[in-house]
């Protein structure tokens, strides 16, 4: 046995990168190498990164290094050498702070209001809740193999990410993936998970979760704040493993008061699951103005910046962060001077939600006497009270799929009935339009574990409903039953043509008949079609003969007309709301509805944006549905507009060949005609000079 006593002198102690280097050196020898803290009895295996991290050896910790085996002397020398070289880490010397502690500014797209100072909480998406399953003795080996396959897959993913990070961020940032790779190879994790599978006859997901949670809870008790915060690295690896084991996933961490959710992408299902009372802001790598994540952020008055590209990998849970939605910017680990400046700003410009003045509700009358209905788009039951607060004429669009807070988990007919009844009651006499589940696409609610190659063009919305008729039937039944308790309508999402409508109506008629036969209380509802894909626009006259009303989904209409993924920040420059082709689609739909004598509710994000609203009414829209918080602003804009003037402008816009020309008209003409309504800052970002 050879041993020596050493002191940890590095400023950050034996953190992940130092530990990774130590494991690499110790692994070159046959001897066992252990580290013993002198101030307590904790010891660690120098060949296990998790074991070293659990030692929580911060700066100043005295350690006894013990090597036992045939090459113990050289092993000990090599380890002590590494300590003397400060783990080969030039970046973390005294005078040179590590990169993550420098202020880092990233530009994205601000999709709501406000400036928030908080702490990063990283969320890895695509992972779900983990359930325990009992595995038969004969299947235990298969379960272990499944786990090993997930480890292999995770390793391949991490190697790719590491390579990319090295190229894009530099070696100094990529080191963290070395540590992640070592976690994956660490027997403390892999052996323990396999042992757990066998001993407890548990499924691999559950075993990984239990072992991961155990490791995390030990890690979270570490006194050194910097070391403790690196617990997010362990969590990252566990989440990756869970995501790679089919279908199941994570439970969300408890949120601190000032949590800023940082994620690559945030599925609506994840947002729905969060304790939103504790979320102060959202910052995501992907996303655009009309992503559901952005729509919800606005609906809830959450400060949000999206489209930050590779920001997620630069953060750690616990890092301080400023999210500035005004400028579309985030600042990671801001300098004290920056915080000081921002804290001042934040107090004066936290989300400014204009509440409807007392008693102002219902439709608005324009300057020339045209009445325009202002309805609410609602995603979550927590928003029900906003319907009244913002003076909405009921609910123009209830995105019912948000009730399904977990992918793969459907609500029973009775549970849905309860929600729809509550919605009908909250909406009041103006009623609510419930959209059949718009599952699939960017909502991330695939119920199959085989991801689609092109989800936006895949089994989404009514296509999903028609293929999963059981799901659709139970929703239809719940809506028809709830209609007995209030004014409800039903709208079919993403119809391509009359065929979709007929198939959907057949199912609805059958469920109506079943409810009557069973003697269950229910009521008939009006049926509408979402017009949001070009084939529906082109055949709108035929569709109009089959339905009671249209809903114009401008978000998808832009996406599908221009073939631009609404959630992909790489093509956000091509997402041109005011493209003449989009205006043509809107104009045609409104005209067809008018000629056919049915109403149209315009419910995409355009209807929440005053400048676009002016064009919409110019094209003939008289029924708008929007984020509740937008209602007061849209109301005050419309009250000062003469729709005849708007019509002249809209006609000019329809003649344009490209989006730039339409935007130019809006920019210049709006300023001339309504300078008080549209000062430069009041125009949407796309129209900024
Ligand atoms: C739309 O597409 O404009 C719409 C209202 O629906 P969603 O944003 O949910 O797709
Ligand atoms: Mg849509």
Coordinates of N, CA and C and ligand atoms in Angstrom, one line a residue, residues 292 399 435 438 460 530 532 553 555-557 566, ligand 2:
X292 N -46.5 27.3 -29.9 CA -47.4 27.2 -28.7 C -46.8 27.7 -27.4
X399 N -58.0 25.5 -26.9 CA -57.1 24.5 -27.4 C -57.1 23.3 -26.5
X435 N -62.0 23.2 -29.6 CA -61.4 22.6 -30.8 C -61.1 21.2 -30.4
X438 N -56.0 19.0 -31.1 CA -55.0 19.2 -32.2 C -53.7 18.5 -31.8
X460 N -51.6 14.7 -37.7 CA -51.9 15.8 -36.7 C -53.4 16.1 -36.8
X530 N -61.7 24.5 -38.9 CA -60.5 25.4 -38.9 C -60.0 25.5 -40.3
X532 N -56.9 26.5 -42.2 CA -55.6 26.9 -41.8 C -54.6 26.2 -42.8
X553 N -57.2 30.0 -38.7 CA -56.0 29.8 -37.9 C -54.8 30.4 -38.7
X555 N -51.9 31.2 -37.7 CA -50.6 30.7 -37.5 C -50.2 29.6 -38.4
X556 N -51.1 28.6 -38.5 CA -50.8 27.5 -39.4 C -51.0 27.9 -40.9
X557 N -51.9 28.9 -41.1 CA -52.1 29.3 -42.5 C -50.7 29.9 -43.0
X566 N -43.3 26.8 -38.2 CA -43.5 28.0 -37.3 C -42.6 27.9 -36.0
Ligands
LIG2 MG1 -53.5 25.8 -36.0

